Tab-separated table of C-alpha atoms in Angstrom:
chain	number	residue	atom	x	y	z
A	1	MET	CA	-9.322	81.960	5.399
A	2	ASN	CA	-6.565	82.075	2.804
A	3	ILE	CA	-3.609	84.473	2.484
A	4	THR	CA	-1.372	84.822	-0.461
A	5	ARG	CA	1.073	87.395	-1.834
A	6	GLU	CA	2.360	88.526	-5.147
A	7	ASN	CA	5.746	90.085	-5.953
A	8	VAL	CA	5.035	93.420	-7.533
A	9	SER	CA	8.817	94.219	-7.802
A	10	ASP	CA	11.943	93.143	-6.036
A	11	LEU	CA	10.878	94.847	-2.794
A	12	GLU	CA	7.132	95.453	-3.129
A	13	LEU	CA	4.391	92.923	-2.431
A	14	LEU	CA	0.716	92.797	-2.847
A	15	ILE	CA	-0.960	90.690	0.008
A	16	LYS	CA	-4.364	89.137	-0.621
A	17	VAL	CA	-6.548	88.069	2.341
A	18	ASP	CA	-9.689	85.981	1.793
A	19	ILE	CA	-12.077	85.934	4.777
A	20	ASN	CA	-14.933	83.528	4.799
A	21	GLU	CA	-18.070	83.563	6.957
A	22	ALA	CA	-16.803	80.645	8.997
A	23	ASP	CA	-13.779	82.736	10.105
A	24	TYR	CA	-15.866	85.228	11.929
A	25	SER	CA	-19.476	84.020	12.374
A	26	GLU	CA	-19.036	82.450	15.729
A	27	LYS	CA	-17.637	85.662	17.347
A	28	VAL	CA	-20.420	87.752	15.719
A	29	THR	CA	-23.090	85.332	17.037
A	30	LYS	CA	-21.586	85.576	20.574
A	31	THR	CA	-21.295	89.377	20.446
A	32	LEU	CA	-24.924	89.804	19.269
A	33	LYS	CA	-26.152	87.532	22.086
A	34	ASP	CA	-24.333	89.688	24.578
A	35	TYR	CA	-25.951	92.700	23.062
A	36	ARG	CA	-29.388	91.075	23.400
A	37	GLN	CA	-28.671	90.457	27.072
A	38	LYS	CA	-27.995	94.160	27.694
A	39	ALA	CA	-30.257	95.782	25.175
A	40	ASN	CA	-33.153	98.022	26.412
A	41	MET	CA	-35.519	98.172	23.397
A	42	PRO	CA	-39.052	99.741	23.464
A	43	GLY	CA	-41.801	97.193	24.091
A	44	PHE	CA	-39.421	94.371	25.369
A	45	ARG	CA	-38.029	93.690	28.757
A	46	LYS	CA	-34.291	93.853	29.081
A	47	GLY	CA	-32.766	90.753	27.456
A	48	THR	CA	-36.037	89.550	25.632
A	49	ALA	CA	-35.821	91.405	22.364
A	50	PRO	CA	-36.004	89.002	19.350
A	51	MET	CA	-32.712	88.260	17.698
A	52	GLY	CA	-34.055	89.437	14.364
A	53	LEU	CA	-34.494	92.898	15.833
A	54	ILE	CA	-30.980	92.801	17.331
A	55	ASN	CA	-29.410	91.658	14.059
A	56	LYS	CA	-31.234	94.453	12.142
A	57	HIS	CA	-29.945	97.087	14.497
A	58	TYR	CA	-26.437	95.798	15.287
A	59	LYS	CA	-25.286	93.047	13.002
A	60	PRO	CA	-23.600	95.131	10.234
A	61	ALA	CA	-21.519	97.149	12.756
A	62	VAL	CA	-20.584	94.050	14.722
A	63	MET	CA	-19.603	92.264	11.470
A	64	ALA	CA	-17.526	95.221	10.417
A	65	ASP	CA	-15.601	95.345	13.761
A	66	THR	CA	-15.201	91.561	14.044
A	67	VAL	CA	-13.947	91.138	10.462
A	68	GLN	CA	-11.548	93.826	10.999
A	69	ASP	CA	-10.205	92.207	14.115
A	70	THR	CA	-9.979	88.955	12.376
A	71	LEU	CA	-8.216	90.574	9.477
A	72	ASN	CA	-5.623	92.300	11.668
A	73	GLU	CA	-4.906	89.103	13.659
A	74	ALA	CA	-4.459	86.998	10.484
A	75	LEU	CA	-2.282	89.622	8.740
A	76	TYR	CA	0.026	89.971	11.834
A	77	LYS	CA	0.268	86.233	12.021
A	78	TYR	CA	1.031	85.696	8.497
A	79	ILE	CA	3.883	88.293	8.559
A	80	THR	CA	5.362	86.625	11.612
A	81	ASP	CA	5.022	83.097	10.350
A	82	GLU	CA	6.407	83.958	6.931
A	83	LYS	CA	9.209	85.883	8.587
A	84	LEU	CA	8.612	88.839	6.345
A	85	ASP	CA	11.046	91.665	7.121
A	86	LEU	CA	8.775	94.638	6.137
A	87	ILE	CA	9.159	98.404	6.231
A	88	GLY	CA	6.589	99.504	8.692
A	89	LEU	CA	3.113	98.025	8.183
A	90	PRO	CA	1.120	96.931	5.134
A	91	ILE	CA	-1.064	99.631	3.594
A	92	SER	CA	-4.631	98.890	2.625
A	93	ASN	CA	-5.135	98.932	-1.045
A	94	ASN	CA	-8.570	100.593	-1.159
A	95	GLU	CA	-8.683	100.599	-4.937
A	96	LYS	CA	-8.456	96.790	-5.223
A	97	THR	CA	-10.362	96.063	-2.041
A	98	GLY	CA	-13.273	98.225	-2.808
A	99	THR	CA	-15.967	99.051	-0.086
A	100	PRO	CA	-17.091	95.941	1.808
A	101	ASP	CA	-20.956	95.575	2.243
A	102	PHE	CA	-21.348	94.187	5.738
A	103	GLU	CA	-25.164	94.229	5.259
A	104	HIS	CA	-25.232	91.716	2.301
A	105	GLN	CA	-21.767	90.185	1.941
A	106	THR	CA	-20.559	87.150	3.926
A	107	ASP	CA	-17.163	86.527	2.355
A	108	PHE	CA	-14.611	89.341	1.907
A	109	THR	CA	-11.369	89.917	0.050
A	110	PHE	CA	-8.865	92.533	1.223
A	111	TYR	CA	-5.718	93.665	-0.490
A	112	PHE	CA	-2.557	95.259	1.058
A	113	ASP	CA	0.492	96.837	-0.317
A	114	ALA	CA	3.742	96.081	1.495
A	115	ALA	CA	7.501	96.373	1.081
A	116	LEU	CA	10.451	94.330	2.113
A	117	PHE	CA	13.191	96.039	4.138
A	118	PRO	CA	16.103	97.001	1.743
A	119	GLN	CA	19.293	95.020	2.180
A	120	MET	CA	22.557	96.834	1.882
A	121	ASN	CA	25.693	95.080	0.657
A	122	ILE	CA	28.386	97.116	2.463
A	123	ASP	CA	31.799	96.795	0.828
A	124	TRP	CA	33.810	97.489	3.998
A	125	GLY	CA	37.195	97.582	2.218
A	126	LYS	CA	36.115	100.719	0.135
A	127	ILE	CA	35.221	102.893	3.216
A	128	ASP	CA	37.472	105.895	3.200
A	129	ALA	CA	37.744	106.955	6.884
A	130	LYS	CA	40.940	107.135	9.009
A	131	LEU	CA	41.229	106.362	12.708
A	132	TYR	CA	43.280	109.149	14.086
A	133	GLN	CA	45.559	108.843	17.162
A	134	VAL	CA	46.424	112.144	18.949
A	135	LYS	CA	50.116	112.635	19.830
A	136	VAL	CA	50.363	114.373	23.271
A	137	ALA	CA	53.553	116.514	23.207
A	138	ALA	CA	55.367	117.825	26.274
A	139	LYS	CA	54.017	121.352	25.580
A	140	ASP	CA	50.482	119.942	25.621
A	141	VAL	CA	51.132	118.559	29.075
A	142	ASP	CA	52.566	121.920	30.138
A	143	GLU	CA	49.577	123.797	28.880
A	144	GLN	CA	47.317	121.399	30.713
A	145	ILE	CA	49.260	122.067	33.932
A	146	GLU	CA	48.769	125.815	33.426
A	147	SER	CA	45.109	125.243	32.830
A	148	VAL	CA	44.826	123.111	36.010
A	149	CYS	CA	46.655	125.628	38.025
A	150	ARG	CA	44.295	128.306	36.939
A	151	ASN	CA	41.165	126.091	37.627
A	152	TYR	CA	42.441	125.502	41.181
A	153	GLY	CA	43.855	128.918	41.667
A	154	LYS	CA	42.497	131.856	43.723
A	155	PHE	CA	39.787	133.799	41.984
A	156	GLU	CA	39.408	137.577	42.511
A	157	VAL	CA	37.407	140.345	40.781
A	158	PRO	CA	39.596	143.381	40.400
A	159	ALA	CA	38.048	146.853	40.231
A	160	GLU	CA	40.101	147.647	37.094
A	161	ILE	CA	42.598	146.036	34.674
A	162	THR	CA	46.183	146.296	36.112
A	163	ASP	CA	47.889	143.217	34.891
A	164	ASP	CA	48.653	140.923	31.935
A	165	SER	CA	47.057	138.043	33.924
A	166	ASP	CA	43.712	139.808	34.217
A	167	ALA	CA	40.947	138.301	32.194
A	168	ILE	CA	38.154	140.222	30.360
A	169	TYR	CA	34.738	138.816	29.987
A	170	GLY	CA	32.567	140.742	27.484
A	171	HIS	CA	30.340	140.916	24.404
A	172	PHE	CA	31.113	142.514	21.072
A	173	VAL	CA	29.644	143.452	17.738
A	174	GLU	CA	31.502	143.806	14.337
A	175	LEU	CA	31.555	147.302	12.996
A	176	GLU	CA	30.929	148.310	9.412
A	177	LYS	CA	32.961	151.372	8.353
A	178	GLY	CA	33.350	152.241	12.006
A	179	GLN	CA	29.612	152.185	12.697
A	180	LYS	CA	27.494	149.653	14.549
A	181	PRO	CA	24.837	148.063	12.193
A	182	GLU	CA	21.257	148.235	13.273
A	183	ASP	CA	20.856	144.483	13.066
A	184	ALA	CA	24.194	143.711	14.755
A	185	LYS	CA	24.215	140.473	16.731
A	186	GLU	CA	26.173	140.520	19.985
A	187	LYS	CA	28.579	137.720	20.523
A	188	TYR	CA	30.507	136.683	23.781
A	189	LEU	CA	34.244	136.405	24.291
A	190	THR	CA	36.829	136.084	27.004
A	191	PHE	CA	40.653	136.526	26.910
A	192	GLU	CA	43.551	137.318	29.108
A	193	VAL	CA	45.145	140.819	28.618
A	194	GLY	CA	48.439	139.012	27.982
A	195	LYS	CA	47.056	137.624	24.845
A	196	VAL	CA	47.014	141.069	23.318
A	197	LYS	CA	50.167	141.294	21.148
A	198	ASP	CA	49.997	145.019	20.300
A	199	GLU	CA	51.497	146.998	23.089
A	200	GLU	CA	49.579	150.133	22.311
A	201	ILE	CA	46.211	148.294	22.560
A	202	LYS	CA	47.375	146.580	25.698
A	203	LYS	CA	48.251	149.783	27.331
A	204	SER	CA	44.873	151.248	26.344
A	205	LEU	CA	43.191	148.332	28.343
A	206	MET	CA	44.989	149.274	31.589
A	207	GLY	CA	42.573	151.023	34.119
A	208	LYS	CA	39.501	149.870	32.232
A	209	LYS	CA	36.522	148.620	34.305
A	210	ALA	CA	33.202	146.695	33.949
A	211	ASN	CA	30.776	148.328	31.574
A	212	ASP	CA	33.521	150.263	29.753
A	213	VAL	CA	33.283	150.248	25.894
A	214	LEU	CA	36.222	150.344	23.429
A	215	THR	CA	36.928	149.655	19.801
A	216	ILE	CA	39.662	147.102	18.899
A	217	ASN	CA	40.979	145.902	15.478
A	218	VAL	CA	41.085	142.084	15.980
A	219	ALA	CA	44.000	141.417	13.500
A	220	LYS	CA	46.123	144.052	15.155
A	221	ALA	CA	45.274	142.928	18.785
A	222	PHE	CA	45.757	139.232	18.508
A	223	ALA	CA	47.775	136.577	16.806
A	224	ALA	CA	45.964	134.206	14.386
A	225	ALA	CA	46.166	131.265	16.814
A	226	ASP	CA	44.556	133.404	19.656
A	227	ILE	CA	41.858	134.685	17.283
A	228	GLU	CA	41.001	131.132	16.465
A	229	GLN	CA	40.550	130.312	20.135
A	230	ILE	CA	38.972	133.564	21.375
A	231	PHE	CA	36.429	134.055	18.492
A	232	HIS	CA	35.897	130.226	17.999
A	233	LEU	CA	36.883	130.258	14.337
A	234	PRO	CA	38.519	127.703	12.046
A	235	ALA	CA	42.258	128.267	11.546
A	236	ALA	CA	41.736	129.384	7.832
A	237	GLU	CA	39.117	131.894	8.824
A	238	ALA	CA	41.099	133.126	11.845
A	239	LYS	CA	44.000	134.169	9.553
A	240	LYS	CA	41.626	136.371	7.418
A	241	TYR	CA	39.539	137.801	10.367
A	242	LYS	CA	40.427	141.529	10.414
A	243	ALA	CA	37.311	143.031	11.728
A	244	ASP	CA	36.977	146.162	13.847
A	245	ILE	CA	34.843	145.300	16.862
A	246	GLU	CA	33.077	147.364	19.606
A	247	LEU	CA	33.852	145.497	22.869
A	248	THR	CA	31.775	145.985	26.037
A	249	ILE	CA	33.526	144.741	29.229
A	250	SER	CA	30.870	142.689	31.246
A	251	SER	CA	33.158	141.700	34.045
A	252	LEU	CA	36.875	141.169	35.005
A	253	ALA	CA	38.632	138.394	36.775
A	254	HIS	CA	42.110	137.866	38.241
A	255	ILE	CA	43.302	134.376	38.949
A	256	THR	CA	46.391	133.590	40.917
A	257	PRO	CA	47.398	130.079	39.712
A	258	HIS	CA	47.777	127.330	42.180
A	259	GLU	CA	51.236	126.220	42.864
A	260	VAL	CA	52.385	122.861	41.545
A	261	ASN	CA	52.712	121.093	44.973
A	262	GLN	CA	51.371	118.195	47.056
A	263	GLU	CA	48.089	120.076	47.720
A	264	LEU	CA	47.361	120.269	43.974
A	265	PHE	CA	48.278	116.614	43.524
A	266	ASP	CA	45.784	115.571	46.229
A	267	LYS	CA	43.078	117.752	44.740
A	268	MET	CA	43.475	116.432	41.231
A	269	TYR	CA	44.136	112.766	42.126
A	270	PRO	CA	42.947	112.012	45.617
A	271	GLY	CA	44.251	108.837	47.131
A	272	ALA	CA	46.479	108.163	44.061
A	273	GLY	CA	49.668	108.503	46.071
A	274	ILE	CA	51.260	111.065	43.715
A	275	THR	CA	54.170	112.849	45.419
A	276	THR	CA	56.250	114.337	42.550
A	277	ALA	CA	55.886	116.739	39.681
A	278	ASP	CA	56.961	113.982	37.253
A	279	GLN	CA	54.195	111.530	38.477
A	280	PHE	CA	51.802	114.332	38.207
A	281	LYS	CA	52.739	114.992	34.588
A	282	LYS	CA	52.502	111.347	33.673
A	283	ASN	CA	48.926	111.128	35.124
A	284	LEU	CA	47.925	114.274	33.351
A	285	LYS	CA	49.380	112.998	29.945
A	286	LYS	CA	47.505	109.667	30.478
A	287	ASP	CA	44.211	111.585	31.044
A	288	ILE	CA	44.738	113.747	27.950
A	289	GLU	CA	45.642	110.702	25.879
A	290	GLU	CA	42.454	108.768	27.109
A	291	SER	CA	40.210	111.811	26.404
A	292	TYR	CA	41.411	112.359	22.855
A	293	ALA	CA	41.395	108.593	22.073
A	294	ARG	CA	37.674	108.595	22.907
A	295	GLN	CA	37.098	111.720	20.733
A	296	CYS	CA	39.021	110.102	17.952
A	297	ASP	CA	36.788	107.013	18.221
A	298	ILE	CA	33.810	109.209	18.033
A	299	MET	CA	35.105	111.089	15.017
A	300	TYR	CA	35.819	107.776	13.298
A	301	VAL	CA	32.254	106.493	13.842
A	302	ASN	CA	30.851	109.800	12.476
A	303	ASP	CA	33.162	109.687	9.461
A	304	VAL	CA	32.198	105.990	8.735
A	305	GLU	CA	28.518	106.765	9.035
A	306	LYS	CA	28.764	109.819	6.785
A	307	TRP	CA	30.691	107.777	4.230
A	308	LEU	CA	28.051	105.096	4.236
A	309	LEU	CA	25.214	107.575	3.796
A	310	ASP	CA	27.052	109.508	1.025
A	311	ASN	CA	27.616	106.222	-0.743
A	312	PHE	CA	24.146	104.732	0.013
A	313	SER	CA	23.338	102.319	-2.742
A	314	ALA	CA	20.378	100.225	-1.475
A	315	GLU	CA	17.400	100.116	-3.763
A	316	LEU	CA	14.401	101.818	-2.275
A	317	PRO	CA	10.626	101.179	-2.722
A	318	THR	CA	10.108	104.865	-3.229
A	319	ASP	CA	6.459	104.816	-4.285
A	320	PHE	CA	5.552	102.632	-1.270
A	321	LEU	CA	7.500	104.709	1.171
A	322	GLN	CA	5.857	107.983	-0.031
A	323	ARG	CA	2.374	106.496	0.326
A	324	TYR	CA	3.213	104.926	3.639
A	325	ILE	CA	4.460	108.345	4.986
A	326	ALA	CA	1.476	110.134	3.640
A	327	SER	CA	-0.896	107.525	5.295
A	328	ARG	CA	0.600	108.147	8.622
A	329	ALA	CA	1.473	111.808	8.440
A	330	GLU	CA	-0.298	114.611	10.261
A	331	LYS	CA	-3.776	115.251	9.040
A	332	GLY	CA	-3.686	117.405	5.991
A	333	THR	CA	-0.334	116.133	4.685
A	334	SER	CA	-0.973	114.856	1.090
A	335	LEU	CA	0.919	112.454	-0.994
A	336	ASP	CA	1.865	115.315	-3.446
A	337	GLU	CA	3.334	117.208	-0.326
A	338	VAL	CA	5.353	114.201	0.705
A	339	LYS	CA	6.667	113.817	-2.830
A	340	ALA	CA	7.662	117.504	-3.073
A	341	ASN	CA	9.631	117.428	0.172
A	342	TRP	CA	10.974	113.873	-0.325
A	343	GLU	CA	14.643	114.652	-0.975
A	344	THR	CA	15.027	117.218	1.722
A	345	MET	CA	12.682	116.182	4.432
A	346	TYR	CA	12.004	112.436	4.339
A	347	LEU	CA	14.726	110.626	2.328
A	348	PRO	CA	17.697	111.524	4.685
A	349	SER	CA	15.954	110.106	7.753
A	350	ILE	CA	14.889	106.990	5.813
A	351	LYS	CA	18.410	106.372	4.760
A	352	VAL	CA	19.649	106.644	8.326
A	353	GLU	CA	16.893	104.125	9.491
A	354	ILE	CA	17.752	101.573	6.821
A	355	LEU	CA	21.454	101.914	7.391
A	356	GLU	CA	21.107	101.293	11.095
A	357	GLU	CA	18.808	98.319	10.511
A	358	ASN	CA	21.468	96.763	8.218
A	359	LEU	CA	24.333	97.611	10.623
A	360	GLY	CA	22.348	95.817	13.226
A	361	LYS	CA	22.445	92.662	11.157
A	362	GLU	CA	26.187	93.024	10.896
A	363	GLY	CA	26.802	93.186	14.576
A	364	ASN	CA	25.238	94.306	17.865
A	365	ILE	CA	24.837	98.103	18.058
A	366	THR	CA	21.982	98.344	20.559
A	367	PRO	CA	22.909	98.383	24.238
A	368	SER	CA	20.715	96.143	26.394
A	369	HIS	CA	19.007	97.275	29.694
A	370	ALA	CA	21.597	95.123	31.493
A	371	ASP	CA	24.324	97.055	29.629
A	372	VAL	CA	22.932	100.424	30.832
A	373	VAL	CA	22.461	99.153	34.356
A	374	ASN	CA	25.923	97.937	34.586
A	375	GLU	CA	27.339	101.191	33.315
A	376	VAL	CA	25.143	103.186	35.746
A	377	SER	CA	26.432	100.973	38.552
A	378	LYS	CA	30.042	101.769	37.699
A	379	ILE	CA	29.320	105.566	37.771
A	380	LEU	CA	27.554	105.161	41.199
A	381	LYS	CA	30.361	103.255	42.704
A	382	GLN	CA	32.695	106.070	41.823
A	383	ARG	CA	30.409	108.580	43.671
A	384	ASP	CA	29.124	106.316	46.554
A	385	ALA	CA	31.522	104.404	48.506
A	386	LYS	CA	30.740	101.405	50.739
A	387	ASN	CA	29.717	102.298	54.225
A	388	ALA	CA	31.771	100.835	57.007
A	389	GLU	CA	28.900	98.860	58.319
A	390	GLU	CA	27.835	97.397	54.979
A	391	THR	CA	28.770	93.915	53.775
A	392	ASP	CA	30.010	93.593	50.219
A	393	GLU	CA	26.768	91.909	49.304
A	394	ALA	CA	24.649	94.592	50.808
A	395	TYR	CA	26.607	97.228	49.067
A	396	GLU	CA	26.391	95.559	45.612
A	397	LYS	CA	22.549	95.126	46.083
A	398	ARG	CA	22.185	98.745	47.126
A	399	ILE	CA	24.098	100.008	44.123
A	400	LEU	CA	22.328	97.663	41.751
A	401	ASP	CA	18.818	98.740	43.072
A	402	MET	CA	19.702	102.415	42.559
A	403	ALA	CA	21.064	101.683	39.081
A	404	GLU	CA	17.859	99.762	38.152
A	405	SER	CA	15.710	102.666	39.376
A	406	ILE	CA	17.664	105.253	37.460
A	407	ALA	CA	17.799	103.217	34.279
A	408	LYS	CA	13.973	102.656	34.181
A	409	ASP	CA	13.528	106.172	32.801
A	410	ARG	CA	15.297	106.406	29.415
A	411	GLN	CA	15.710	110.151	29.824
A	412	ASN	CA	17.969	109.639	32.844
A	413	VAL	CA	20.378	107.550	30.865
A	414	GLU	CA	20.209	108.976	27.348
A	415	GLN	CA	23.742	110.094	27.414
A	416	ILE	CA	24.926	106.735	28.874
A	417	TYR	CA	22.921	104.956	26.200
A	418	GLY	CA	24.442	107.029	23.434
A	419	ARG	CA	27.914	106.391	24.683
A	420	LEU	CA	27.570	102.685	24.834
A	421	ARG	CA	25.887	102.645	21.420
A	422	GLY	CA	28.913	104.648	20.145
A	423	ASP	CA	31.299	102.120	21.617
A	424	MET	CA	29.369	99.240	19.923
A	425	MET	CA	29.451	101.110	16.535
A	426	PHE	CA	33.204	101.664	16.864
A	427	LYS	CA	33.917	98.051	17.655
A	428	LEU	CA	31.883	97.074	14.557
A	429	PHE	CA	33.336	99.561	12.217
A	430	ASN	CA	36.872	98.863	13.553
A	431	GLU	CA	36.512	95.046	13.062
A	432	LYS	CA	34.797	95.342	9.676
A	433	ALA	CA	36.516	98.226	7.983
A	434	LYS	CA	40.082	97.685	9.457
A	435	PRO	CA	40.921	101.394	9.324
A	436	ILE	CA	44.295	102.998	8.652
A	437	THR	CA	45.607	104.645	11.729
A	438	GLU	CA	47.219	108.188	11.429
A	439	LYS	CA	48.923	110.039	14.192
A	440	ILE	CA	48.127	113.797	14.450
A	441	SER	CA	48.730	116.650	16.885
A	442	ILE	CA	45.990	118.133	19.142
A	443	LYS	CA	45.848	121.215	17.027
A	444	GLU	CA	45.340	119.041	13.801
A	445	PHE	CA	42.564	117.121	15.632
A	446	VAL	CA	40.803	120.336	16.590
A	447	GLU	CA	40.923	121.539	13.064
A	448	LYS	CA	39.477	118.237	11.750
A	449	ALA	CA	36.734	118.340	14.380
A	450	ARG	CA	35.705	121.646	13.086
A	451	MET	CA	35.400	120.622	9.500
């Protein structure tokens, strides 16, 4: 057997495999003898049919299977031994190979097209992506305290709207010249009556019940900042949103906020020993900062990946990739169809795959099974305390066994895997690109996140 390769281009290869009779004949002979032992042929007892008859009936098919197996093993070994970093697998070049004649040929030559994985030269210094740090102001902490007090407050369902602190849950459609369009799509919203800035509209809401319907002009009813929040719009769009809407009240709610007291401290931070409002504020501020720090890291990773893809410069073996995809696509997908949909359907995902492969060579961005198990163990320990009768060793083993069982199914830990991978990507990007850090407010961050 002899295997050689020729460089067709910088990335594309033509691999030639010569298989001689000596490479497969022993296996063919053994297989045919096994066939003879099991064959039931007219006029002969089982296992006594002449080998000539067995060869006539079975040899071409056995040769075809054996040569194919020999070819596959040799090709895989060659790729491994030569350390060829290929895209996918080689494609059989049927035009050069022709059609093997397993009845008359003894020596065979097979040709394969292959392509090396493209290498990206990432210029980390050119990456245009900032790492943001969110400044948490005193008013942000106060707003969070209000939210916490509402979350832990007393929830009631009033019969009708009587107070600014009542909340409306409903759905609405945008009107066109005062009429509801036939194809109007319902959207959902919720807001407190106190958010309504127009006193006339606010007065009209008093006494309204579930299932009541009313028409409201959005710009007249709400400030731009509230429109942004209630209607989930970017700040620029919220300022221009002046639609008349037909609002149907689905349900009402009244929440009596929890007092800022020891009971609230213990509910929010059990066992933390918080006894004063100042300590409570400090803990809340720390939680807000940590939450936004993580979101800023994620935004940075996404921005760097987008920049790398937008500035993707690696040479691609396009012809090979298109043929490779067509050869492995669903039945009926032709090479012409792959070419027609190349830019929109196939190229974007190929760029992502090539980028991630090259990033993997820059640093570790793939969490191991042990990493996932360790993270699951941490989560379990937060939820499952050590029993009084358990030793430390028994507790650690119980947690580890549970974590191993959970981590066996990738679907169970997909979110954890994604978070760990994101952390690894951030570490790599932070070390390589050395980003400029910019401090921004929570509002600025929210606006950037919506872009």
